Coordinates of C-alpha atoms and ligand atoms in Angstrom, one line a residue:
X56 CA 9.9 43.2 -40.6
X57 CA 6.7 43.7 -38.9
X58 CA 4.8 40.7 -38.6
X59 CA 0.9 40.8 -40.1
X60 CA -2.3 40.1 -38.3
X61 CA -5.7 39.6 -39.9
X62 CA -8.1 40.4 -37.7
X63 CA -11.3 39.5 -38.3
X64 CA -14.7 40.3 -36.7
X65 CA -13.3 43.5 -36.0
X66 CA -14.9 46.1 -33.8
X67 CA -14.4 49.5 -32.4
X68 CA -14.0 48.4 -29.1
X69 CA -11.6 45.8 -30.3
X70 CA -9.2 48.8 -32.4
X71 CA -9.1 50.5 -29.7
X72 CA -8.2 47.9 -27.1
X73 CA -5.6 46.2 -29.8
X74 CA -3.9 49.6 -31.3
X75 CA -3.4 50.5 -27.6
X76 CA -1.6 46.9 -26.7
X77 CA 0.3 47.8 -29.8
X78 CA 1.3 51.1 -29.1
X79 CA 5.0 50.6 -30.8
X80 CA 3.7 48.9 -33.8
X81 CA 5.4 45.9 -33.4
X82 CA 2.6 43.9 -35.5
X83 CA 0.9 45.0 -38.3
X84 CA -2.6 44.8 -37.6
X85 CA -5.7 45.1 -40.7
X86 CA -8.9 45.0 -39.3
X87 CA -11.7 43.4 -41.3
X88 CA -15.3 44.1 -40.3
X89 CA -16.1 40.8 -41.3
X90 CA -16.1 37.2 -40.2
X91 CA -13.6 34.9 -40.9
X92 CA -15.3 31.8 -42.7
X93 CA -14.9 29.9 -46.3
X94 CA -15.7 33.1 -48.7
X95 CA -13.7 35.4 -46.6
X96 CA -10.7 33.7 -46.1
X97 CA -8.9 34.9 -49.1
X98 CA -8.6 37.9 -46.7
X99 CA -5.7 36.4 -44.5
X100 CA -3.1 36.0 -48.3
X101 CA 0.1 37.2 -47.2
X102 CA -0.7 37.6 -43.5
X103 CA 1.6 35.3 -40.6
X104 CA -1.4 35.6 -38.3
X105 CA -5.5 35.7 -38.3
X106 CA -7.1 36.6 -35.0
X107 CA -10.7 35.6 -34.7
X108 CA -13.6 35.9 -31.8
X109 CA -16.2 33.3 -30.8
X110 CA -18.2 33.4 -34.0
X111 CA -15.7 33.2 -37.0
X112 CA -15.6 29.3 -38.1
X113 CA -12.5 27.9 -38.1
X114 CA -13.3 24.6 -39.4
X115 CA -11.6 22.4 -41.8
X116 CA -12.0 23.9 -45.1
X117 CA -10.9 27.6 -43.7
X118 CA -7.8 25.9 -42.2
X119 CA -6.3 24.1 -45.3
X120 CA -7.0 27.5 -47.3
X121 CA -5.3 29.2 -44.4
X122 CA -2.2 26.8 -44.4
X123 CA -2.3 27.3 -48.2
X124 CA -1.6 30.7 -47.9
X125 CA 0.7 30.1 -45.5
X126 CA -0.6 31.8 -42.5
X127 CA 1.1 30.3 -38.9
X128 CA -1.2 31.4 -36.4
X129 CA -5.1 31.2 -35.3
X130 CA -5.1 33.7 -32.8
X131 CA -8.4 33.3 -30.8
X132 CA -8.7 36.3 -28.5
X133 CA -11.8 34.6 -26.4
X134 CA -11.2 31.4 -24.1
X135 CA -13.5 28.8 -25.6
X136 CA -12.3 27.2 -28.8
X137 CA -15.6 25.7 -29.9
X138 CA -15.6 27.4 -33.2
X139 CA -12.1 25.8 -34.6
X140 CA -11.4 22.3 -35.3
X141 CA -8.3 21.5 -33.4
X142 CA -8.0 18.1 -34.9
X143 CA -7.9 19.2 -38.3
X144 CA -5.5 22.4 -37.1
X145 CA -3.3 19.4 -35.7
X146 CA 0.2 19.7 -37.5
X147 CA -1.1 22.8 -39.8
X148 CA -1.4 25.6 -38.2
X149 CA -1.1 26.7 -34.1
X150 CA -3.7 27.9 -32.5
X151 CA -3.6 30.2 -29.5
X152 CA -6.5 31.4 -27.1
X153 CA -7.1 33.9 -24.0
X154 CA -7.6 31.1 -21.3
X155 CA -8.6 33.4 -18.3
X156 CA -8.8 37.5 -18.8
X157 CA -11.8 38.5 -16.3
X158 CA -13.5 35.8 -14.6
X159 CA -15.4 38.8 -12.9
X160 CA -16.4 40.5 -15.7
X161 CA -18.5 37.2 -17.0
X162 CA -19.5 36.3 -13.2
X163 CA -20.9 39.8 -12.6
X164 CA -23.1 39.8 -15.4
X165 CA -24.7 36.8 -14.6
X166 CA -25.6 38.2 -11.4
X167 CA -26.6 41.2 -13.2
X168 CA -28.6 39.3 -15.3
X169 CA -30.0 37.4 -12.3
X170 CA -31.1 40.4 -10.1
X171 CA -32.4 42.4 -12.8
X172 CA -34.3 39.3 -13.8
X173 CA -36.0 38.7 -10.5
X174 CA -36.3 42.2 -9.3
X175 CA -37.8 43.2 -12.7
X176 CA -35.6 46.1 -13.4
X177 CA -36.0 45.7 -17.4
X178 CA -39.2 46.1 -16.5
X179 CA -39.0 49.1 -13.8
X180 CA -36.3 51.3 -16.1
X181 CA -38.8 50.9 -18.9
X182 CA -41.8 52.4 -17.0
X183 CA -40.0 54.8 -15.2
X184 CA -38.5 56.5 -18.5
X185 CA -42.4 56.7 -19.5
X186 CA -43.7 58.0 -16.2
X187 CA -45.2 55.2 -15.2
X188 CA -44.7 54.6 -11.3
X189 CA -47.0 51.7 -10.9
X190 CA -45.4 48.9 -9.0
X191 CA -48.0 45.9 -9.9
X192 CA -46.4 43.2 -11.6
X193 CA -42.8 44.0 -10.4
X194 CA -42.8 41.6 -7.4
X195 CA -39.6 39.9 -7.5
X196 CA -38.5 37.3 -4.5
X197 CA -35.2 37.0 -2.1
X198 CA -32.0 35.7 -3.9
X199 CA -31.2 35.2 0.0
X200 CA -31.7 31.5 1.5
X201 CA -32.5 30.2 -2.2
X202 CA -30.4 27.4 -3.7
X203 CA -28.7 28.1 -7.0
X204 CA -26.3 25.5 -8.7
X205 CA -23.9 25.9 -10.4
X206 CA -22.5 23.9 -13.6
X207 CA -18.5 24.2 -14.0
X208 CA -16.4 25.5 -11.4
X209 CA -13.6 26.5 -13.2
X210 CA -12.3 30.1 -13.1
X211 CA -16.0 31.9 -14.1
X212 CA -18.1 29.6 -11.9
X213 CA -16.0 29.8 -8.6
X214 CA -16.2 33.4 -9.1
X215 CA -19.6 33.3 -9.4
X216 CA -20.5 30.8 -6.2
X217 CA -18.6 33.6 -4.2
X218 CA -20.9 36.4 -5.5
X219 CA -23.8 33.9 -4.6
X220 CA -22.6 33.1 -1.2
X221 CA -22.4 36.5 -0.7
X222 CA -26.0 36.9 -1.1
X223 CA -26.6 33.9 1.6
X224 CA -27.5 32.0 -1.2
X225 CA -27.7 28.1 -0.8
X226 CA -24.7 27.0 -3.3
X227 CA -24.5 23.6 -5.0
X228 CA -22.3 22.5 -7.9
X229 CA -21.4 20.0 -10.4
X230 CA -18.6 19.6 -13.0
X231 CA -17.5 16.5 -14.6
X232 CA -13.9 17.1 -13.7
X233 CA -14.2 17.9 -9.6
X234 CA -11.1 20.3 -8.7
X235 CA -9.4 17.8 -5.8
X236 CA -8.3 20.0 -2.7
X237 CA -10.5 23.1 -3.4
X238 CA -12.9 22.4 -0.8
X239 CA -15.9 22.5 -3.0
X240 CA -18.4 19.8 -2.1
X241 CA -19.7 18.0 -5.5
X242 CA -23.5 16.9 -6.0
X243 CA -24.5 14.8 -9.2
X244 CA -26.1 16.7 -12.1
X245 CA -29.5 15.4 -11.2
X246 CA -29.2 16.8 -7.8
X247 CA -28.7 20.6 -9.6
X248 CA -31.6 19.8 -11.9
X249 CA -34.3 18.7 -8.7
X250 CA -32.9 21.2 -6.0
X251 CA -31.8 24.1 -7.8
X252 CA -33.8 27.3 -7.7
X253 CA -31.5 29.2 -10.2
X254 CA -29.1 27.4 -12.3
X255 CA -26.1 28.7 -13.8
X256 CA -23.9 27.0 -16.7
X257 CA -20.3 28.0 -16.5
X258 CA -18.8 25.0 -18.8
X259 CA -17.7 25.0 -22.1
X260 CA -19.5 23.5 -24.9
X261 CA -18.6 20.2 -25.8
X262 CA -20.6 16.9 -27.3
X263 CA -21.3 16.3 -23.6
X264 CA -22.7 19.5 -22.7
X265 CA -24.1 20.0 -26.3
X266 CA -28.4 20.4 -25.5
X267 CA -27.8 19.8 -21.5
X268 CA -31.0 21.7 -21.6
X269 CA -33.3 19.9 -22.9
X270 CA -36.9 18.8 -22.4
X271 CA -35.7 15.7 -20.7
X272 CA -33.8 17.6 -18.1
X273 CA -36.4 20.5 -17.7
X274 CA -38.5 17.5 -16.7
X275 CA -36.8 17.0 -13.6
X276 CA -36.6 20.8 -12.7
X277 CA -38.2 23.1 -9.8
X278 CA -41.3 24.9 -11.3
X279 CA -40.2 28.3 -11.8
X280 CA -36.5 27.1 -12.0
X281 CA -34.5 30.4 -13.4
X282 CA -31.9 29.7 -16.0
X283 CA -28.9 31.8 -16.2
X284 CA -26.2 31.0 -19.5
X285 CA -23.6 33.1 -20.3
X286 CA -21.4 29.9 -21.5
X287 CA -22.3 28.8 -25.1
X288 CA -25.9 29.1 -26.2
X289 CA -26.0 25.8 -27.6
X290 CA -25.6 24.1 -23.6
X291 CA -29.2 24.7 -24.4
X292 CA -31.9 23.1 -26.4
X293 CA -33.7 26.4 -27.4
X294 CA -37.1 24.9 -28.2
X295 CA -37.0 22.8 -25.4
X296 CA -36.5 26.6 -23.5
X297 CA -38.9 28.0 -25.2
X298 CA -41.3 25.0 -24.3
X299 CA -40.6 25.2 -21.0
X300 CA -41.7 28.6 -20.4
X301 CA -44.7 28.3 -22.3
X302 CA -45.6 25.3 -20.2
X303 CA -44.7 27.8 -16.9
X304 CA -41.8 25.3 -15.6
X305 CA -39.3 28.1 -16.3
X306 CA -40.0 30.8 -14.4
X307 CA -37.4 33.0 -16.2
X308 CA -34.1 32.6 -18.7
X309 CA -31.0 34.9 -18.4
X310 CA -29.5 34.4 -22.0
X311 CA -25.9 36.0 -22.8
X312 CA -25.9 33.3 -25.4
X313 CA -27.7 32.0 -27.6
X314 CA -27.6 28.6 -30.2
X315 CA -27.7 30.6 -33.5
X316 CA -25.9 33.9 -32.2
X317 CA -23.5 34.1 -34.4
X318 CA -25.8 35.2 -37.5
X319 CA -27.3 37.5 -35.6
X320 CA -25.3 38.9 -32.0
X321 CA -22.8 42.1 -32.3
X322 CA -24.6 43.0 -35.3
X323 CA -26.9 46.5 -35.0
X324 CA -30.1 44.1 -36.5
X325 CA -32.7 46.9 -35.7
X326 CA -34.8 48.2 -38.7
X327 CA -34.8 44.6 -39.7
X328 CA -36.8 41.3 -39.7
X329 CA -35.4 39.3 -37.5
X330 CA -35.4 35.2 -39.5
X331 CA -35.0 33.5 -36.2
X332 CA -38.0 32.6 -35.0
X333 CA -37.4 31.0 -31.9
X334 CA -35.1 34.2 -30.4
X335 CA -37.7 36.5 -31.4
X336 CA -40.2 34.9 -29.2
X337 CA -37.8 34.5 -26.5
X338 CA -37.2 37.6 -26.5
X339 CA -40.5 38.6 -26.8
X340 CA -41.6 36.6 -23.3
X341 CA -41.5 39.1 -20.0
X342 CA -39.7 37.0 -18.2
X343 CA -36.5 36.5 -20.9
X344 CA -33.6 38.6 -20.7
X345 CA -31.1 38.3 -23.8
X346 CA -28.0 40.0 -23.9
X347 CA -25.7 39.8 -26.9
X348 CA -22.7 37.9 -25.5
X349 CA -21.8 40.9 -23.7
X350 CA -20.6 39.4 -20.8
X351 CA -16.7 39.8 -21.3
X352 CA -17.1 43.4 -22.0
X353 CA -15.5 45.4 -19.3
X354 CA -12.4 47.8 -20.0
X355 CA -10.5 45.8 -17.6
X356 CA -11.3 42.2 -20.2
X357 CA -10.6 44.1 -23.3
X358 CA -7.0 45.4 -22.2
X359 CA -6.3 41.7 -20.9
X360 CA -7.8 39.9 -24.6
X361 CA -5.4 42.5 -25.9
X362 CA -2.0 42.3 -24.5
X363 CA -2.7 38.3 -24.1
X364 CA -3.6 38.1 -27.5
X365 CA -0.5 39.9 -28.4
X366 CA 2.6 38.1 -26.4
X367 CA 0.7 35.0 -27.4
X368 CA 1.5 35.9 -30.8
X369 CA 5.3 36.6 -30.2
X370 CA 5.8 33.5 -28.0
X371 CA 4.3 31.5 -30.9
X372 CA 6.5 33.3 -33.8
X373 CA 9.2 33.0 -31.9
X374 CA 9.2 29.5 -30.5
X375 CA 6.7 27.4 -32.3
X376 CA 4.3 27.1 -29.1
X377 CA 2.8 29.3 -26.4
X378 CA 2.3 28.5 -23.3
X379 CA -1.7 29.4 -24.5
X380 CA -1.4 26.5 -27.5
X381 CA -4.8 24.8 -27.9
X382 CA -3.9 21.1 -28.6
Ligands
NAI555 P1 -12.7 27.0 -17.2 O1 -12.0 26.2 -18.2 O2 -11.9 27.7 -16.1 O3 -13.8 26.2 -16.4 C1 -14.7 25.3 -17.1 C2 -15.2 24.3 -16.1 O4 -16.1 23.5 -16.8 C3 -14.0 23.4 -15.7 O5 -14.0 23.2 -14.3 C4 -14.4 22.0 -16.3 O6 -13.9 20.9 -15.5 C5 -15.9 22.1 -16.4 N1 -16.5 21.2 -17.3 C6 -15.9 20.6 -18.4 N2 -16.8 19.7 -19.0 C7 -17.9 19.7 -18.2 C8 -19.1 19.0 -18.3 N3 -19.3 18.1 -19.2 N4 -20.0 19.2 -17.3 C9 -19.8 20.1 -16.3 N5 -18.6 20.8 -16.2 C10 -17.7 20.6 -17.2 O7 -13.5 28.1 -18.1 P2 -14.1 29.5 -17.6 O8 -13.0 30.5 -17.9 O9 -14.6 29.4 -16.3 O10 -15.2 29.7 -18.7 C11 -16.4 28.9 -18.8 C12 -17.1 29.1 -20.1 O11 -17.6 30.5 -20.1 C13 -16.2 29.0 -21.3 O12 -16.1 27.7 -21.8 C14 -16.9 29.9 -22.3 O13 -17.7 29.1 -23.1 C15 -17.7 30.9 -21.5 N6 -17.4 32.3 -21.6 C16 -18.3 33.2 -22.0 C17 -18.0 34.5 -22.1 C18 -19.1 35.5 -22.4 O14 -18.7 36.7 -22.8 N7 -20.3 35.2 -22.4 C19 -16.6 35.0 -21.9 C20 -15.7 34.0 -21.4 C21 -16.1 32.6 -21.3

């Protein structure tokens, strides 16, 4: 018998990738529009599966009601796990996640981010549409010959200091684990903070990186320092952001993420009041770009989330691990 996913978080781009990976109809899939949390996990009864996305919360109560119900499998179909709690899945329930699926597609939109940022182009499209050909205020500066550093060189990051050292940018990086043998030369964090022009996060969130942003180490950053995350919003402190550009230290912020997206990103919130005060004077500052964690979303991402998603499934069913098994 076909086995059954519930697949929460559902969205059109998601069918489409997912019912295409599962053109033969091997699984049984029933999208839910909504999250997977504590009132909507009654949703997953009588299902041997629930895939989720970055903001469902997988925490302890949703996983004993999900090992009650006797689902197997926490299918996330993202890389970072932040959003489950692995200890208490330990010896309940697998979980299984999308380690790499397009490095590019996240490292291109930081650039992106990052040139439209300095060149102004949110600014430029906007006038332009209105007929308005002025150029004062649009003065940008040379990514060329500028230092940017770089936090995490795992499979994003090192994707990302190529695209920089394309531009004859200056790259530095740090990351708590150095890769031996990859040639990369390491500098301490401080070193990013004091000599980086534009800083880019590329780690996961942990309670290490949790707030890495903060007032504290804004402090010791270049005035007019440009931040670009498209990690996990809460790598920064969003006040302390906010503070900082207020004060002019930051001289702009590329945000894919945000602290408390996940009430508010992937969601059409227009025609409404937006409750979070401290995003809606980020995004109300010039020189703040907020995208809404967008930066996985290429056709080439989707078809890999899908089809990875999918054999994780079967190698867990069928063995009892996956080679993908978060432990
Ligand atoms: P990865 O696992 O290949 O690399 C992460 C790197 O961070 C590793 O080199 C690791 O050693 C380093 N790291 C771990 N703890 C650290 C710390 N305390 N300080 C500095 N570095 C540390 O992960 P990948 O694929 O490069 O993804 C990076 C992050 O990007 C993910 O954790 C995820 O949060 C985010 N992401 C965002 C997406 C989006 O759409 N905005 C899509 C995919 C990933």
């Amino acid at each position: 018998m076909a086995k059954k996913i519930a697949f929460f978080d559902a969205k059109d781009y998601d069918i489409a990738s997912f019912d295409e990976a599962n053109a033969d109809g091997k699984y049984k899939i029933k999208y839910f529009e909504t999250k997977l949390n504590e009132d909507t996990v009654k949703l997953a009864k009588g299902y041997d599966v629930v895939c989720v996305f970055v903001n469902d919360t997988v925490d302890e109560k949703v996983i004993s009601q999900l090992k009650k119900k006797d689902v197997k499998l926490v299918a996330l179909r993202c890389a970072g796990f932040n959003n489950v709690d692995i200890e208490a899945a330990k010896d309940k329930i697998g979980v299984v996640r999308v380690p790499a699926y397009s490095p590019y597609a996240v490292a291109e939109h930081a650039m992106a981010l990052l040139l439209t940022s300095v060149r102004r182009i949110h600014k430029a499209y906007i006038r332009t549409k209105d007929f308005n050909f002025s150029l004062n205020g649009l003065m940008g500066f040379d990514l060329h010959g500028k230092t940017v550093g770089v936090v995490g060189t795992g499979k994003i990051g090192r994707v990302f200091m190529d695209i920089c050292k394309g531009f004859g940018m200056n790259v530095i990086v740090y990351d708590k684990f150095p890769a031996e043998g990859a040639g990369i030369d390491y500098v301490d964090i401080n070193e990013i903070w004091e000599k980086s022009d534009i800083i880019s996060f590329h780690c996961p969130l942990t309670e290490e990186t949790y707030h890495m942003v903060d007032e504290k180490s804004i402090m010791h950053m270049k005035k007019g320092v440009v931040l670009i995350n498209t990690s996990r919003g809460a790598l920064i402190d969003a006040e302390a952001l906010l503070n900082g550009i207020r004060e002019r230290k930051i001289g702009a912020a590329c945000l894919d993420v945000y602290e408390e997206e996940a009430d508010v990103f992937f969601e059409d919130r227009s025609g409404h009041i937006l409750g979070d005060d401290v995003l809606a004077r980020l995004i109300s500052m010039p020189n703040v770009i907020v995208t809404s964690h967008q930066a996985f979303l290429t056709k080439e991402a989707l078809t890999n989330i899908a089809s990875t998603t999918l054999s994780n499934i079967e190698e867990y069913l069928s063995t009892g691990t996956c080679v993908n098994e978060v432990k």
